[in-house]
PDB file of C-alpha atoms in Angstrom:
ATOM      1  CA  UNK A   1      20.666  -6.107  -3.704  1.00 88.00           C
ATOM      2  CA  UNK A   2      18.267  -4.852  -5.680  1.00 91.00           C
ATOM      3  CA  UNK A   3      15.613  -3.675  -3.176  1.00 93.00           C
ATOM      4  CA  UNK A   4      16.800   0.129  -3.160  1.00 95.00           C
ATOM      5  CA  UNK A   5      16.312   3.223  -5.041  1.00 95.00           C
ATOM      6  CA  UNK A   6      19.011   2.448  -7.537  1.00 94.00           C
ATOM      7  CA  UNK A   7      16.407  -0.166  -8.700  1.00 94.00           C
ATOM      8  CA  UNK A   8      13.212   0.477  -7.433  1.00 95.00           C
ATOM      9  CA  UNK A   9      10.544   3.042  -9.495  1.00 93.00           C
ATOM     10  CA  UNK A  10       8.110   3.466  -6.503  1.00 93.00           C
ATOM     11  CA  UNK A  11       6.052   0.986  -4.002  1.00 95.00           C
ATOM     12  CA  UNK A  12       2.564   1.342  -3.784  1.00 94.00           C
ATOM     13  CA  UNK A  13       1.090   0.195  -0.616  1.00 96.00           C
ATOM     14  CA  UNK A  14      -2.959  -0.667  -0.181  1.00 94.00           C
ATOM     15  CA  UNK A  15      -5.756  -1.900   1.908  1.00 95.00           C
ATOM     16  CA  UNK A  16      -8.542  -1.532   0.133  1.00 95.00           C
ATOM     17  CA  UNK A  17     -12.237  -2.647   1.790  1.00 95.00           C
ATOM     18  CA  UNK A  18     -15.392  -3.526   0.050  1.00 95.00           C
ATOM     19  CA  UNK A  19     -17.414  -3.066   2.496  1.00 95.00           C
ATOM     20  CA  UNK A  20     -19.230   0.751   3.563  1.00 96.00           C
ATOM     21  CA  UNK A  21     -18.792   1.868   7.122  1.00 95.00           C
ATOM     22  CA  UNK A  22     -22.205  -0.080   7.760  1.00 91.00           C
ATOM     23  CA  UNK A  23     -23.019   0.280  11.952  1.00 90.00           C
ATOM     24  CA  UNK A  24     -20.094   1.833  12.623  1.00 91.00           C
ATOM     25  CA  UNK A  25     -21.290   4.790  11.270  1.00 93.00           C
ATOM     26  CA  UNK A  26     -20.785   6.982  14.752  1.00 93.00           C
ATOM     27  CA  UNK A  27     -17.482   5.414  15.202  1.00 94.00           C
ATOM     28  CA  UNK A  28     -15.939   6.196  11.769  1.00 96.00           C
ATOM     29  CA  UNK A  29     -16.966   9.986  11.013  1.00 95.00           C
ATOM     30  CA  UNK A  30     -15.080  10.811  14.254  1.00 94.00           C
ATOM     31  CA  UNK A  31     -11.901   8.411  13.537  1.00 94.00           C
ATOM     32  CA  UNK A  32     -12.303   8.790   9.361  1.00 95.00           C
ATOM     33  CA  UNK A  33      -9.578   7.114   7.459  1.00 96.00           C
ATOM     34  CA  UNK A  34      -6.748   8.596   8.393  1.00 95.00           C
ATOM     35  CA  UNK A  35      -6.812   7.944  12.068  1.00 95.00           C
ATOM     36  CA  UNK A  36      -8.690   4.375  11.075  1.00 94.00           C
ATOM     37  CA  UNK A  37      -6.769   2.881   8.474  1.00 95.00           C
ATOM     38  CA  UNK A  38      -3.418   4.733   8.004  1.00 95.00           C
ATOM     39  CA  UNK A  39      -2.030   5.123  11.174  1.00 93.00           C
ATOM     40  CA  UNK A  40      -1.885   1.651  11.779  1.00 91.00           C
ATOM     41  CA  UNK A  41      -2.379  -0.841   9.076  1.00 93.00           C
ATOM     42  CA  UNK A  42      -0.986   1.234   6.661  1.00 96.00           C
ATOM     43  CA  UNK A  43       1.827   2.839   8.614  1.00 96.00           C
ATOM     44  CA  UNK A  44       2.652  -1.039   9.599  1.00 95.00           C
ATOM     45  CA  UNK A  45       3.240  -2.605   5.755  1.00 96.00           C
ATOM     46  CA  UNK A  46       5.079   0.506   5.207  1.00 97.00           C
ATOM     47  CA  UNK A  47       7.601  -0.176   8.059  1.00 97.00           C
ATOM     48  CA  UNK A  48       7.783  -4.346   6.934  1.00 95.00           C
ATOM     49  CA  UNK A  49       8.302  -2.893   3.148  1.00 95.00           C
ATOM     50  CA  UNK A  50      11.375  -0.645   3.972  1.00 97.00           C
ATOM     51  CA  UNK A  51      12.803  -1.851   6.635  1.00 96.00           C
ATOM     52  CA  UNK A  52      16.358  -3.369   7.193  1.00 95.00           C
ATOM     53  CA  UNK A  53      17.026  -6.951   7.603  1.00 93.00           C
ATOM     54  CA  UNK A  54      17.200  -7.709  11.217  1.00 93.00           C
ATOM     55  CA  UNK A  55      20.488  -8.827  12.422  1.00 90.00           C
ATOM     56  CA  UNK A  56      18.991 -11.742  14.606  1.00 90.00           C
ATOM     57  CA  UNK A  57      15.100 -12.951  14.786  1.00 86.00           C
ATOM     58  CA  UNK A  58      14.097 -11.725  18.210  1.00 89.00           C
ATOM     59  CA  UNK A  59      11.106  -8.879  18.822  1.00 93.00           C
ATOM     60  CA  UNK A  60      13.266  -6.274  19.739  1.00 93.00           C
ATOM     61  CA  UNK A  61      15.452  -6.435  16.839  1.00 94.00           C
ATOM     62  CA  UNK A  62      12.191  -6.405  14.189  1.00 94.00           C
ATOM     63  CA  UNK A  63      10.351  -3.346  16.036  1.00 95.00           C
ATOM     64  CA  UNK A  64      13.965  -1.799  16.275  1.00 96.00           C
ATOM     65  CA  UNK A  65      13.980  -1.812  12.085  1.00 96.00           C
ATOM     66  CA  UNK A  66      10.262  -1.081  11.911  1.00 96.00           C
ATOM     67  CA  UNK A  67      10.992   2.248  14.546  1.00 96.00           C
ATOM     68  CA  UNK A  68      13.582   3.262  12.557  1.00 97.00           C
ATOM     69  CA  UNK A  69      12.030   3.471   8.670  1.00 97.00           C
ATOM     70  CA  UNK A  70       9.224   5.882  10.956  1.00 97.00           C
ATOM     71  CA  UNK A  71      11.711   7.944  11.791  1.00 97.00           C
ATOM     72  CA  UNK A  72      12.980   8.450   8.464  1.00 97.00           C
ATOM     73  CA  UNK A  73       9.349   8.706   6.838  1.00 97.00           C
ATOM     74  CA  UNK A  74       8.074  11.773   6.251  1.00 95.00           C
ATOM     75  CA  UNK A  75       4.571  12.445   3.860  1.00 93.00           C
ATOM     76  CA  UNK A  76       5.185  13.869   0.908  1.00 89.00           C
ATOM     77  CA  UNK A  77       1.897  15.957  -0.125  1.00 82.00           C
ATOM     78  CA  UNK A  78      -1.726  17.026   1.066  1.00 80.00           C
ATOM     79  CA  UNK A  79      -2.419  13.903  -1.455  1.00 88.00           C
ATOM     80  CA  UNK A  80      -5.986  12.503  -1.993  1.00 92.00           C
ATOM     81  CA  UNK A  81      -9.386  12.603   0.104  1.00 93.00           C
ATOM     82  CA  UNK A  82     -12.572  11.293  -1.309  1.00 95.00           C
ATOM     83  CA  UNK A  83     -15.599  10.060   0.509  1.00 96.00           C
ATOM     84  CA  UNK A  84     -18.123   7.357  -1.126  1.00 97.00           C
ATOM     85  CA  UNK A  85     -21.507   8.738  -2.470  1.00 96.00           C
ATOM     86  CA  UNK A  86     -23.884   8.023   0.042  1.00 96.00           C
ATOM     87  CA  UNK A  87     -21.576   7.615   3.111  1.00 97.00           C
ATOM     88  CA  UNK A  88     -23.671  10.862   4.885  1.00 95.00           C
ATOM     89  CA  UNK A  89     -27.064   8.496   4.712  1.00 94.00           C
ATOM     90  CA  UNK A  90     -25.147   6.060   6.678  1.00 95.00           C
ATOM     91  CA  UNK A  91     -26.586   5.433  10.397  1.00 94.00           C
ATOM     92  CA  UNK A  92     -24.946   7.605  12.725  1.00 95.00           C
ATOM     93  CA  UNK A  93     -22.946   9.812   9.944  1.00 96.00           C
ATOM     94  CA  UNK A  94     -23.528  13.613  10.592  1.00 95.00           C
ATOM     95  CA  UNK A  95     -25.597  14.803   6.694  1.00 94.00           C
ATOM     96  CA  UNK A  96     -22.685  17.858   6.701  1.00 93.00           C
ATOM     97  CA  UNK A  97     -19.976  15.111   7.362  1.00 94.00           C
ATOM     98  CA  UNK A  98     -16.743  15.981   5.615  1.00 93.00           C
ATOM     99  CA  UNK A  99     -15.098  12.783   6.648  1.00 95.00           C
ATOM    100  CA  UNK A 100     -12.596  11.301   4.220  1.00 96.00           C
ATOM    101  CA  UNK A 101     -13.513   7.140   3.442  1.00 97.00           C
ATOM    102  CA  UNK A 102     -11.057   7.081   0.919  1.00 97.00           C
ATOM    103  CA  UNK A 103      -7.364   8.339   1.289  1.00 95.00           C
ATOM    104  CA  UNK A 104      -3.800   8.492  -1.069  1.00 94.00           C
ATOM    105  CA  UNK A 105      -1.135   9.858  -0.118  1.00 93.00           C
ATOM    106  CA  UNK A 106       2.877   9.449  -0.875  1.00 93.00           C
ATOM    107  CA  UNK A 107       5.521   8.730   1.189  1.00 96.00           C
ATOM    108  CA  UNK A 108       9.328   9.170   0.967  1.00 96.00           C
ATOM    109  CA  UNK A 109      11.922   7.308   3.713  1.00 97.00           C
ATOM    110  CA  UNK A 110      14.781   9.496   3.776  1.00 97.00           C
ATOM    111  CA  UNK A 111      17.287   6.883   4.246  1.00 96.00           C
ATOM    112  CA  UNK A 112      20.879   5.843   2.022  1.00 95.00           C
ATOM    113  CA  UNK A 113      18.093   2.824   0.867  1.00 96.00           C
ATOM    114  CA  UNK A 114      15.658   4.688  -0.114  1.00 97.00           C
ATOM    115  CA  UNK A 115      15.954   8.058  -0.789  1.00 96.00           C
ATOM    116  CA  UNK A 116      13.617   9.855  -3.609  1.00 94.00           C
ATOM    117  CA  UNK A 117      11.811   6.431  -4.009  1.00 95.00           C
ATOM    118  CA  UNK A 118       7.670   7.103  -3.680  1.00 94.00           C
ATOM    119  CA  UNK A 119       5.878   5.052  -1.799  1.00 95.00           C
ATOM    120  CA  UNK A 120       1.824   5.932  -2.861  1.00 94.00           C
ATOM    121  CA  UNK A 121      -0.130   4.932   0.017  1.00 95.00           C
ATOM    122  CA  UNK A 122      -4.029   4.149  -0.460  1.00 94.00           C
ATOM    123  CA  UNK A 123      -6.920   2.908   1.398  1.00 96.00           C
ATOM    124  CA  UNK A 124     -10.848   3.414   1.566  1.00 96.00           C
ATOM    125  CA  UNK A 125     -14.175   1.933   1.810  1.00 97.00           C
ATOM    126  CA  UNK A 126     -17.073   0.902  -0.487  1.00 96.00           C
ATOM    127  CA  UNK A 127     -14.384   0.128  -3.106  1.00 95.00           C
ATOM    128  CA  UNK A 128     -14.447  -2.512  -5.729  1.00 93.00           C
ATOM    129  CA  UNK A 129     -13.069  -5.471  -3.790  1.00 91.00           C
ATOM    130  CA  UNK A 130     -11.075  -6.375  -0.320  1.00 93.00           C
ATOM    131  CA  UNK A 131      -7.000  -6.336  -1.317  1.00 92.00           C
ATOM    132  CA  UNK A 132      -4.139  -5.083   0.725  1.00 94.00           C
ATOM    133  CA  UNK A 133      -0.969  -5.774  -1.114  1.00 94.00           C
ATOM    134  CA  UNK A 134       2.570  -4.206  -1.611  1.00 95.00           C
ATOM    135  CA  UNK A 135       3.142  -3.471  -5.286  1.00 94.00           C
ATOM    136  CA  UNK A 136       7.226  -2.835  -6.025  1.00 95.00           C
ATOM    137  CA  UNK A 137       7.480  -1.604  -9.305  1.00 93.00           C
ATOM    138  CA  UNK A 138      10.944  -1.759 -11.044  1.00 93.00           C
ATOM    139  CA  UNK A 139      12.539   1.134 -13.103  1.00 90.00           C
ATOM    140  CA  UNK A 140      12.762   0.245 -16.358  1.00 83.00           C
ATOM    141  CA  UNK A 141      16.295  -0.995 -17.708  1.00 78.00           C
ATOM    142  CA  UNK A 142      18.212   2.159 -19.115  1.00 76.00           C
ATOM    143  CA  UNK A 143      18.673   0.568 -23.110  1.00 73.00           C
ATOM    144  CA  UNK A 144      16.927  -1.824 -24.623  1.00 72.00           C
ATOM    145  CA  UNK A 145      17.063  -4.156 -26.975  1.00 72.00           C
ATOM    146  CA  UNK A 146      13.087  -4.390 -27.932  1.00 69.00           C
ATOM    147  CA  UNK A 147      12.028  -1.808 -30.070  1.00 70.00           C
ATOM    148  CA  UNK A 148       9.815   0.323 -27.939  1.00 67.00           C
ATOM    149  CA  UNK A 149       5.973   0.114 -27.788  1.00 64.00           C
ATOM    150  CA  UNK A 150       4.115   2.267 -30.186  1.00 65.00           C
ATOM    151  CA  UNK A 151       3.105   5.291 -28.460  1.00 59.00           C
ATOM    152  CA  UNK A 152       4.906   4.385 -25.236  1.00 65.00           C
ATOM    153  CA  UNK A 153       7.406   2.964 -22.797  1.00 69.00           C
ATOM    154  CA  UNK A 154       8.455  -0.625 -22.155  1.00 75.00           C
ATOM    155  CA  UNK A 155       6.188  -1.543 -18.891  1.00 80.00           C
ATOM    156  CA  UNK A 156       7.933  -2.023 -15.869  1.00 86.00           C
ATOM    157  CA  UNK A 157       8.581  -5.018 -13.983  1.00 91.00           C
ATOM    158  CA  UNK A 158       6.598  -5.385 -11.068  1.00 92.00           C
ATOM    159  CA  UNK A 159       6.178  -7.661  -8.132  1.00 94.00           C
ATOM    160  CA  UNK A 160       3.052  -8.099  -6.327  1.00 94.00           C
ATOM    161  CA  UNK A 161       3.086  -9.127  -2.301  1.00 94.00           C
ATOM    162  CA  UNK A 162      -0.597  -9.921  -1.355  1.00 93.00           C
ATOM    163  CA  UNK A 163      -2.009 -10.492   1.879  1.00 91.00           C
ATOM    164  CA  UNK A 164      -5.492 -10.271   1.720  1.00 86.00           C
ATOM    165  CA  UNK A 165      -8.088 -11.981   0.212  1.00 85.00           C
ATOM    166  CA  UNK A 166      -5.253 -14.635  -0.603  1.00 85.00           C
ATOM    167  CA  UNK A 167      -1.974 -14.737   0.317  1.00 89.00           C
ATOM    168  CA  UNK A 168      -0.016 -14.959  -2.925  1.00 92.00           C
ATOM    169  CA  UNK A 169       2.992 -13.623  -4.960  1.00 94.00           C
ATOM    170  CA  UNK A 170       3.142 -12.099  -8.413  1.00 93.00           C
ATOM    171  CA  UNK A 171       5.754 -11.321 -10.744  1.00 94.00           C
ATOM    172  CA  UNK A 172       4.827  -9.231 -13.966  1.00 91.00           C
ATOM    173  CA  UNK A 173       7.888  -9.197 -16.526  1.00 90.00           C
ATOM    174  CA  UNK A 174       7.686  -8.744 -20.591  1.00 85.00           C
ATOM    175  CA  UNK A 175       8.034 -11.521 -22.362  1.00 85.00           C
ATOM    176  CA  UNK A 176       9.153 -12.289 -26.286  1.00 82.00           C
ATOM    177  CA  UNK A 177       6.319 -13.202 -28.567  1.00 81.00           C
ATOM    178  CA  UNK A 178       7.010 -15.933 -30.238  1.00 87.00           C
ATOM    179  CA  UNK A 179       8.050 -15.728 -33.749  1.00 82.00           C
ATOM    180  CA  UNK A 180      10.637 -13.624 -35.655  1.00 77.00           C
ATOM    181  CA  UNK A 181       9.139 -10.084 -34.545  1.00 77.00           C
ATOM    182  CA  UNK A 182      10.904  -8.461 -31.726  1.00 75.00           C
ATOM    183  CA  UNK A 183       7.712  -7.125 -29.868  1.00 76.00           C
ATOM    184  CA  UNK A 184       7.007  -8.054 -25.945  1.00 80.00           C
ATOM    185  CA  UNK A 185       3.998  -8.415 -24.105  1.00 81.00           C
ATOM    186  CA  UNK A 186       3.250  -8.155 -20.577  1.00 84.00           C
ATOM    187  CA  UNK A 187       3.084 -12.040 -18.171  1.00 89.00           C
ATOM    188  CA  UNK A 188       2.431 -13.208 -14.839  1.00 90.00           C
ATOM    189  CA  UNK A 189       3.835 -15.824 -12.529  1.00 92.00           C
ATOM    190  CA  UNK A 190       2.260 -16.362  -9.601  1.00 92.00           C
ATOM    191  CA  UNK A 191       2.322 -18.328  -6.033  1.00 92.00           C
ATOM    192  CA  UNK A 192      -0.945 -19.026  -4.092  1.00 90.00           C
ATOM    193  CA  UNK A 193      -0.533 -20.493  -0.567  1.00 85.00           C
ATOM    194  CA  UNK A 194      -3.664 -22.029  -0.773  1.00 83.00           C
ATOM    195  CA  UNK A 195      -2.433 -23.673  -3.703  1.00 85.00           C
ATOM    196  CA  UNK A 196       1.069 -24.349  -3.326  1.00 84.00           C
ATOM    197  CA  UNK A 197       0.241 -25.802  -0.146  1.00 84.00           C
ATOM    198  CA  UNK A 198      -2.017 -28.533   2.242  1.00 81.00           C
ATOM    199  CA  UNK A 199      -3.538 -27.505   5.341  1.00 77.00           C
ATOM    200  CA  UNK A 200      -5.605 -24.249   6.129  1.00 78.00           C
ATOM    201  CA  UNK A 201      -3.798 -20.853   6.310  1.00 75.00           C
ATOM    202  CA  UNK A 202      -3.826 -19.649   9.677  1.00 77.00           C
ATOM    203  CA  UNK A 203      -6.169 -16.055   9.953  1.00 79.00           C
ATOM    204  CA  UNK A 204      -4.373 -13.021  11.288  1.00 76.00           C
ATOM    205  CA  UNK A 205      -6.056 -13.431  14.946  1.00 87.00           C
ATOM    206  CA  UNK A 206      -5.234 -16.930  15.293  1.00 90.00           C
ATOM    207  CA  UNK A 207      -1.434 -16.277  14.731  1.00 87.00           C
ATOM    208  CA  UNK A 208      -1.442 -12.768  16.929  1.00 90.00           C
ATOM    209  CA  UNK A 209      -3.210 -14.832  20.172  1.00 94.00           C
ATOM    210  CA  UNK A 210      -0.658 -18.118  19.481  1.00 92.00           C
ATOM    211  CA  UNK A 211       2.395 -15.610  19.897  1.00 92.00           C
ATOM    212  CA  UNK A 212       0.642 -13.929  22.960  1.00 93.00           C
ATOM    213  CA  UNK A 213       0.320 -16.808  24.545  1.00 95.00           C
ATOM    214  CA  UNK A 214       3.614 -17.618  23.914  1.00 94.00           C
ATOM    215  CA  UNK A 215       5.314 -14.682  24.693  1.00 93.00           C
ATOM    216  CA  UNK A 216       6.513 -13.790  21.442  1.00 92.00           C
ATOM    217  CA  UNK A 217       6.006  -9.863  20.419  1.00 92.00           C
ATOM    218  CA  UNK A 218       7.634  -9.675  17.047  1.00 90.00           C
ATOM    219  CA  UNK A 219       4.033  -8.856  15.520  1.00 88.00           C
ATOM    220  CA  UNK A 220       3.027  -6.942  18.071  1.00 91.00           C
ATOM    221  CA  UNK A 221       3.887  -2.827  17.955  1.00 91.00           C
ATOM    222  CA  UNK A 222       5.972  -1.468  20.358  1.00 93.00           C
ATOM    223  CA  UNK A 223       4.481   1.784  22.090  1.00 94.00           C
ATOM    224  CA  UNK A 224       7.444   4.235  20.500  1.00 95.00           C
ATOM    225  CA  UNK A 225       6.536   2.884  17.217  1.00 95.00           C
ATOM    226  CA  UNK A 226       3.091   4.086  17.951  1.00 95.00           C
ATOM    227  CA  UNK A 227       3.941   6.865  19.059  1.00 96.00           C
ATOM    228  CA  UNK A 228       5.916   7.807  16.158  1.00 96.00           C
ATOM    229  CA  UNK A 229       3.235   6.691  13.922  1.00 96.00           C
ATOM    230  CA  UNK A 230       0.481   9.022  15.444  1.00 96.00           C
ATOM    231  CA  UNK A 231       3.568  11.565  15.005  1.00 95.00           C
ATOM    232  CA  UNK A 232       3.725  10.960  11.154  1.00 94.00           C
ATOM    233  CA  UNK A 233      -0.124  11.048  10.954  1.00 94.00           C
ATOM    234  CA  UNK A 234      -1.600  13.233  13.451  1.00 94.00           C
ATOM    235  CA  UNK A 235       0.091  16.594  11.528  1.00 93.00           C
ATOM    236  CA  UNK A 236      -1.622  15.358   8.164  1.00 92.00           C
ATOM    237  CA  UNK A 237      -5.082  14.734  10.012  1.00 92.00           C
ATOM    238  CA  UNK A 238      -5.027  18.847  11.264  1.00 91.00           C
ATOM    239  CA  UNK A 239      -3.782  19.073   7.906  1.00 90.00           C
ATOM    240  CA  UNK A 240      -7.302  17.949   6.511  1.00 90.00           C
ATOM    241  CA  UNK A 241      -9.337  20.147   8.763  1.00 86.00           C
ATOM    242  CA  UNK A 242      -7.893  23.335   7.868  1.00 85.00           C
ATOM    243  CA  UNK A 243     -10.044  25.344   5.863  1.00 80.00           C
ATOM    244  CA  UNK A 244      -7.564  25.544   3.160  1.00 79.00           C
ATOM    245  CA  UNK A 245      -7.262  21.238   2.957  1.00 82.00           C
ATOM    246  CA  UNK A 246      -7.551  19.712  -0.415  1.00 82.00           C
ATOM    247  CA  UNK A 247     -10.725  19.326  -1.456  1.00 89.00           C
ATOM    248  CA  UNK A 248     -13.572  16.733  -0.460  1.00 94.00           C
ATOM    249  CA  UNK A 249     -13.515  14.769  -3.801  1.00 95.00           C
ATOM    250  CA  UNK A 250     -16.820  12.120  -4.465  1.00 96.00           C
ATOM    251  CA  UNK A 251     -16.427   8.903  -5.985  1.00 95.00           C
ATOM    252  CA  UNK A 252     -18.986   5.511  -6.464  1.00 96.00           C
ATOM    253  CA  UNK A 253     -19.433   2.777  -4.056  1.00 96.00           C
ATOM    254  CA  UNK A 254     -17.719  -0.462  -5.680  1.00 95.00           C
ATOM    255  CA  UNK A 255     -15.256   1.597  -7.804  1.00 93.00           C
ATOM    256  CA  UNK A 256     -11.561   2.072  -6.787  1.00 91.00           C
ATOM    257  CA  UNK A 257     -11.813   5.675  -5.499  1.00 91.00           C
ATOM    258  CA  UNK A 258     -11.863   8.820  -6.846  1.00 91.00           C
ATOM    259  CA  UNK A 259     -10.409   9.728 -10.661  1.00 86.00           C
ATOM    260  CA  UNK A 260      -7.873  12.111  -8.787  1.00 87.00           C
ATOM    261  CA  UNK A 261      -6.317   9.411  -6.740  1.00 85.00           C
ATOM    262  CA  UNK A 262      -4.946   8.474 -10.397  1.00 81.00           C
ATOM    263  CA  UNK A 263      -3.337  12.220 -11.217  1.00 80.00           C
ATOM    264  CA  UNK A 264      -1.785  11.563  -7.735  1.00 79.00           C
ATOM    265  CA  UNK A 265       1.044   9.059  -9.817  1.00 73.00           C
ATOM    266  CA  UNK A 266       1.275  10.696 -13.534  1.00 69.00           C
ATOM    267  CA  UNK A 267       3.737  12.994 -13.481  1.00 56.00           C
ATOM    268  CA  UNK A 268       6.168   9.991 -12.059  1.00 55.00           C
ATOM    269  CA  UNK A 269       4.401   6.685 -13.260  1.00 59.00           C
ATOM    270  CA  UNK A 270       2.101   5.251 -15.428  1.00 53.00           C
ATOM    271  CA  UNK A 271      -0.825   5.082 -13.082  1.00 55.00           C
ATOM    272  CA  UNK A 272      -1.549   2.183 -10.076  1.00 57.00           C
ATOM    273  CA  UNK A 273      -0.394  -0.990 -11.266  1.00 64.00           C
ATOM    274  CA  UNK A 274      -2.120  -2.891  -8.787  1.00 57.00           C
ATOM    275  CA  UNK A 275      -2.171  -7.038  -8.988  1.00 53.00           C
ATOM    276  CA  UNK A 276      -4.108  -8.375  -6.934  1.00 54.00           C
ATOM    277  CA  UNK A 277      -7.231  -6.436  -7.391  1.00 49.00           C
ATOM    278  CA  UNK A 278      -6.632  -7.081 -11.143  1.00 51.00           C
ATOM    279  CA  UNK A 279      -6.441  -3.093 -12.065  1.00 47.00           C
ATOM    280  CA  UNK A 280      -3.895  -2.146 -14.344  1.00 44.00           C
TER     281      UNK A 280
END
């Protein structure tokens, strides 16, 4: 009930990789990270983030959901395009290349669930560490009881769903200090498979060929989804080669992207509140 825009801030969304473009250097400054990372993988957790329950568990059903939230998405800005210092020494990398390795962007789904609700998409290489997680950050409640923070705003909640390096869930709430002051402070609780758990976590292939093999295609995208998807992306990517796109912005291998990919949230957030990859 309360995954909608009644109750829901924004959703940030992101796959971030630690590692450069290393030999695949000829590959990626044709494909960059648009047509790499967001038409897919990105595209994918946006469609298992806002879609509808399915009425039964059955392939058709769950790609039926997933089809329609593409539909309804639309991208809401030129947004962010950075490439990593020293990506144009790479091996096959052209030394003019003005291929984006680092990408944000926001998305709206104009749907009765989530209409006006951001959802800041992000990905790139060369960045601090490997994390793709769904962030859904709360609004905050409309009066409250705490006296506010000095100099700002009670932080929202947020919960964390994280799928890579660990599969795990967080929750970050305010909680009372103790004592007779009336002054919050900002907790965790978390789940860790690995932890809660016995036996080995299955990796992504080893699930995808067990279903293949037998027969099931829930996880699998349909070709109108793809199509749809390359619809959604393909206008952004000409977008980017116009003379006029946003500008080529820098940033440092093993940082998390370039400075503007934060302006990208201020004038509607407080910034990334990403979990996973411990960055507040």
């Amino acid at each position: 009930p309360i995954w909608n825009m009644k109750y829901v801030d924004h959703v940030e969304i992101t796959v971030a990789e630690r590692e450069a473009v290393g030999r695949r250097g000829s590959y990626y400054d044709r494909a960059g990270v648009l047509r790499d990372m967001f038409q897919n993988h990105l595209v994918q957790l946006l469609t298992l983030t806002a879609m509808e329950p399915p009425a039964v568990w059955d392939a058709d059903a769950l790609r039926d959901e997933k089809v329609k939230v593409i539909r309804a998405a639309r991208v809401g800005g030129a947004g962010v395009r950075g490439q990593y210092r020293g990506y144009v020494a790479e091996e096959g990398v052209a030394p003019d290349s003005q291929t984006a390795t680092f990408a944000a962007l926001p998305f709206y789904v104009d749907n009765w669930r989530w209409q006006g609700v951001p959802f800041f998409l992000r990905s790139g290489k060369a960045l601090a560490s490997k994390t793709t997680e769904m962030a859904i950050v709360f609004k905050r409640a409309p009066q409250l009881l705490f006296p506010r923070p000095e100099g700002g705003e009670m932080v929202p909640n947020v919960l964390s769903l994280c799928i890579q390096p660990n599969e795990a869930i967080h929750l970050r709430f305010e909680a009372k200090h103790p004592g007779t002051r009336m002054r919050t402070r900002s907790v965790d609780m978390e789940f860790d498979y690995t932890e809660g758990f016995e036996g080995k976590v299955p990796e992504a292939y080893e699930r995808l060929l067990l279903d293949a093999m037998q027969g099931d295609a829930s996880l699998f995208a349909r070709a109108d989804e793809i199509e749809l998807a390359w619809g959604l992306i393909d206008p952004l990517v000409k977008r980017w080669q116009d003379p006029e796109a946003p500008a080529l912005v820098s940033y440092d291998q093993g940082s998390w992207g370039p400075a503007e990919c934060d302006a990208l949230l201020e004038n509607q957030t407080e910034g990334w509140t990403m979990r996973c990859g411990q960055r507040d």
